[in-house]
Tab-separated table of C-alpha atoms in Angstrom:
chain	number	residue	atom	x	y	z
A	1	MET	CA	0.000	0.000	0.000
A	2	ARG	CA	1.359	3.398	-0.974
A	3	PRO	CA	1.550	5.916	1.911
A	4	GLU	CA	-0.323	9.194	1.643
A	5	LEU	CA	0.574	12.572	3.107
A	6	ALA	CA	-1.947	14.748	4.953
A	7	LEU	CA	-1.112	18.275	6.093
A	8	LEU	CA	-0.597	18.261	9.837
A	9	ALA	CA	0.382	21.904	10.392
A	10	ALA	CA	2.444	24.815	9.143
A	11	PHE	CA	5.173	25.673	11.675
A	12	ARG	CA	7.077	28.889	12.336
A	13	VAL	CA	9.969	28.178	14.725
A	14	GLU	CA	11.603	31.390	15.967
A	15	LEU	CA	15.332	31.246	16.710
A	16	ASP	CA	18.054	33.013	18.671
A	17	PRO	CA	21.377	33.733	16.960
A	18	ILE	CA	23.579	30.694	16.355
A	19	LEU	CA	26.066	29.649	19.036
A	20	GLU	CA	29.152	28.257	17.279
A	21	LEU	CA	30.899	25.698	19.512
A	22	GLY	CA	33.547	24.898	16.905
A	23	ASP	CA	34.847	21.714	15.368
A	24	SER	CA	34.288	18.479	17.234
A	25	PRO	CA	35.114	14.900	16.260
A	26	TRP	CA	31.664	14.678	14.582
A	27	GLY	CA	31.581	18.045	12.771
A	28	ARG	CA	31.166	21.733	13.575
A	29	ARG	CA	28.707	21.863	16.469
A	30	ARG	CA	26.160	24.678	16.524
A	31	ILE	CA	23.394	25.248	19.042
A	32	ILE	CA	20.440	27.390	18.056
A	33	ALA	CA	17.970	28.178	20.833
A	34	ILE	CA	14.274	28.135	20.023
A	35	THR	CA	12.574	31.243	21.402
A	36	GLY	CA	8.962	30.553	20.414
A	37	GLY	CA	6.745	30.350	17.388
A	38	SER	CA	3.435	28.979	16.234
A	39	PHE	CA	1.818	26.137	14.315
A	40	GLN	CA	-1.500	25.997	12.517
A	41	GLY	CA	-3.221	23.075	10.852
A	42	PRO	CA	-6.490	21.224	10.453
A	43	ARG	CA	-5.994	18.998	13.550
A	44	LEU	CA	-3.144	20.714	15.372
A	45	SER	CA	-2.573	24.385	16.224
A	46	GLY	CA	-1.040	26.475	18.979
A	47	GLU	CA	2.254	27.972	20.104
A	48	ILE	CA	5.849	26.807	20.320
A	49	LEU	CA	7.235	27.372	23.801
A	50	PRO	CA	10.699	28.858	24.342
A	51	GLY	CA	13.377	26.565	25.723
A	52	GLY	CA	14.095	24.056	22.990
A	53	ALA	CA	17.013	24.086	20.584
A	54	ASP	CA	18.624	22.654	17.483
A	55	TRP	CA	21.825	20.785	18.365
A	56	GLN	CA	23.104	20.951	14.802
A	57	LEU	CA	26.226	19.472	13.223
A	58	VAL	CA	27.733	20.997	10.088
A	59	HIS	CA	29.848	18.547	8.107
A	60	ALA	CA	32.944	19.120	5.966
A	61	ASP	CA	30.821	19.284	2.790
A	62	GLY	CA	28.657	22.044	4.315
A	63	SER	CA	25.609	19.855	4.886
A	64	ALA	CA	23.902	20.181	8.266
A	65	SER	CA	22.423	17.400	10.401
A	66	ILE	CA	19.386	18.790	12.199
A	67	ASP	CA	18.486	17.607	15.727
A	68	THR	CA	15.772	19.685	17.402
A	69	ARG	CA	13.736	19.151	20.531
A	70	TYR	CA	11.026	21.500	21.728
A	71	THR	CA	7.585	21.777	23.312
A	72	LEU	CA	4.276	22.673	21.703
A	73	ARG	CA	1.236	24.016	23.552
A	74	THR	CA	-1.954	23.440	21.598
A	75	SER	CA	-4.721	26.015	21.416
A	76	ASP	CA	-6.664	23.936	23.971
A	77	GLY	CA	-3.706	23.745	26.397
A	78	ALA	CA	-2.217	20.299	25.711
A	79	LEU	CA	1.570	19.944	25.853
A	80	ILE	CA	3.386	17.979	23.145
A	81	TYR	CA	7.093	17.150	22.890
A	82	LEU	CA	8.401	17.370	19.326
A	83	ARG	CA	11.707	16.077	18.034
A	84	THR	CA	12.838	16.653	14.479
A	85	THR	CA	15.823	15.184	12.707
A	86	GLY	CA	16.833	16.041	9.206
A	87	ILE	CA	19.319	17.295	6.669
A	88	ARG	CA	20.019	20.575	4.944
A	89	HIS	CA	22.430	20.748	1.994
A	90	GLY	CA	23.092	22.759	-1.112
A	91	ALA	CA	25.749	24.355	-3.244
A	92	PRO	CA	28.519	26.082	-1.241
A	93	ASP	CA	27.516	29.580	-2.411
A	94	VAL	CA	23.864	28.961	-1.458
A	95	LEU	CA	24.828	27.681	2.004
A	96	ALA	CA	27.097	30.736	2.468
A	97	ARG	CA	24.173	33.042	1.655
A	98	LEU	CA	21.983	31.198	4.175
A	99	ALA	CA	24.738	31.508	6.798
A	100	ARG	CA	24.820	35.272	6.233
A	101	GLY	CA	21.068	35.438	6.848
A	102	GLU	CA	20.223	36.330	3.264
A	103	GLU	CA	16.901	35.416	1.693
A	104	VAL	CA	17.451	32.302	-0.435
A	105	ASP	CA	14.958	30.615	-2.750
A	106	PRO	CA	13.975	27.324	-1.016
A	107	GLY	CA	14.291	25.571	-4.371
A	108	ASP	CA	18.034	26.270	-4.309
A	109	TYR	CA	18.728	23.955	-1.361
A	110	TYR	CA	17.398	20.773	0.240
A	111	PHE	CA	15.978	20.993	3.783
A	112	ARG	CA	13.843	18.061	4.956
A	113	LEU	CA	12.774	16.887	8.402
A	114	PHE	CA	11.403	13.800	10.098
A	115	CYS	CA	9.059	14.619	13.009
A	116	ARG	CA	8.177	12.502	16.061
A	117	PHE	CA	5.671	13.554	18.712
A	118	GLU	CA	5.139	12.508	22.312
A	119	THR	CA	2.261	13.437	24.603
A	120	GLY	CA	0.026	12.147	27.355
A	121	ALA	CA	-2.851	14.457	26.390
A	122	PRO	CA	-5.853	12.233	25.577
A	123	GLY	CA	-6.987	14.274	22.589
A	124	TYR	CA	-3.556	14.077	20.947
A	125	ARG	CA	-2.384	10.542	21.726
A	126	TRP	CA	-2.798	9.731	18.043
A	127	LEU	CA	0.402	11.751	17.522
A	128	ASN	CA	2.374	9.156	19.559
A	129	ARG	CA	1.562	6.640	16.816
A	130	SER	CA	2.119	8.995	13.882
A	131	LEU	CA	5.131	9.882	11.777
A	132	ALA	CA	5.468	13.162	9.928
A	133	VAL	CA	7.802	14.542	7.305
A	134	ALA	CA	8.414	18.172	6.453
A	135	SER	CA	9.932	20.450	3.857
A	136	ALA	CA	11.597	23.442	5.508
A	137	VAL	CA	12.903	26.928	4.749
A	138	ARG	CA	15.521	28.813	6.768
A	139	THR	CA	15.092	32.571	7.180
A	140	ARG	CA	17.300	34.983	9.113
A	141	ASP	CA	15.560	34.296	12.450
A	142	ALA	CA	13.208	31.357	11.908
A	143	VAL	CA	12.608	27.990	10.317
A	144	LEU	CA	9.338	27.588	8.447
A	145	TYR	CA	8.006	24.182	7.541
A	146	ASP	CA	4.872	22.337	6.569
A	147	ALA	CA	4.631	18.982	8.337
A	148	TYR	CA	2.705	16.149	6.735
A	149	GLU	CA	1.400	13.097	8.558
A	150	VAL	CA	2.378	9.886	6.774
A	151	ARG	CA	-0.775	7.778	6.494
């Protein structure tokens, strides 16, 4: 059976400036604090709480391994833990423009995420058994992405 994608929500994840930790044995470690944001969709909407982060690794070829963890509060007050993992890559000049905070056409680079949810809220337990994928865009101070439930 071929999986289908259903829009879960459009996310706007607001970010602090990047903290560059430098080169480690696994790549150049960067930590980017999440300061807030919002999400809106047919079955899921609310705010992104401050306090999460992206514990990102940038590799020698310029690609970035994404590893975020943060908390959502739905419009009806439920709390949901969200973890995303993913990859961002592109041509060196495109990645340099992104690093400078310039506006870059999302078609010029690849930025995809895998999303896993965890909650004890009865109305959202279906998320514990759901997988989502997303196509993302990096702006100067945010990541924007549409997440799709894999059905």
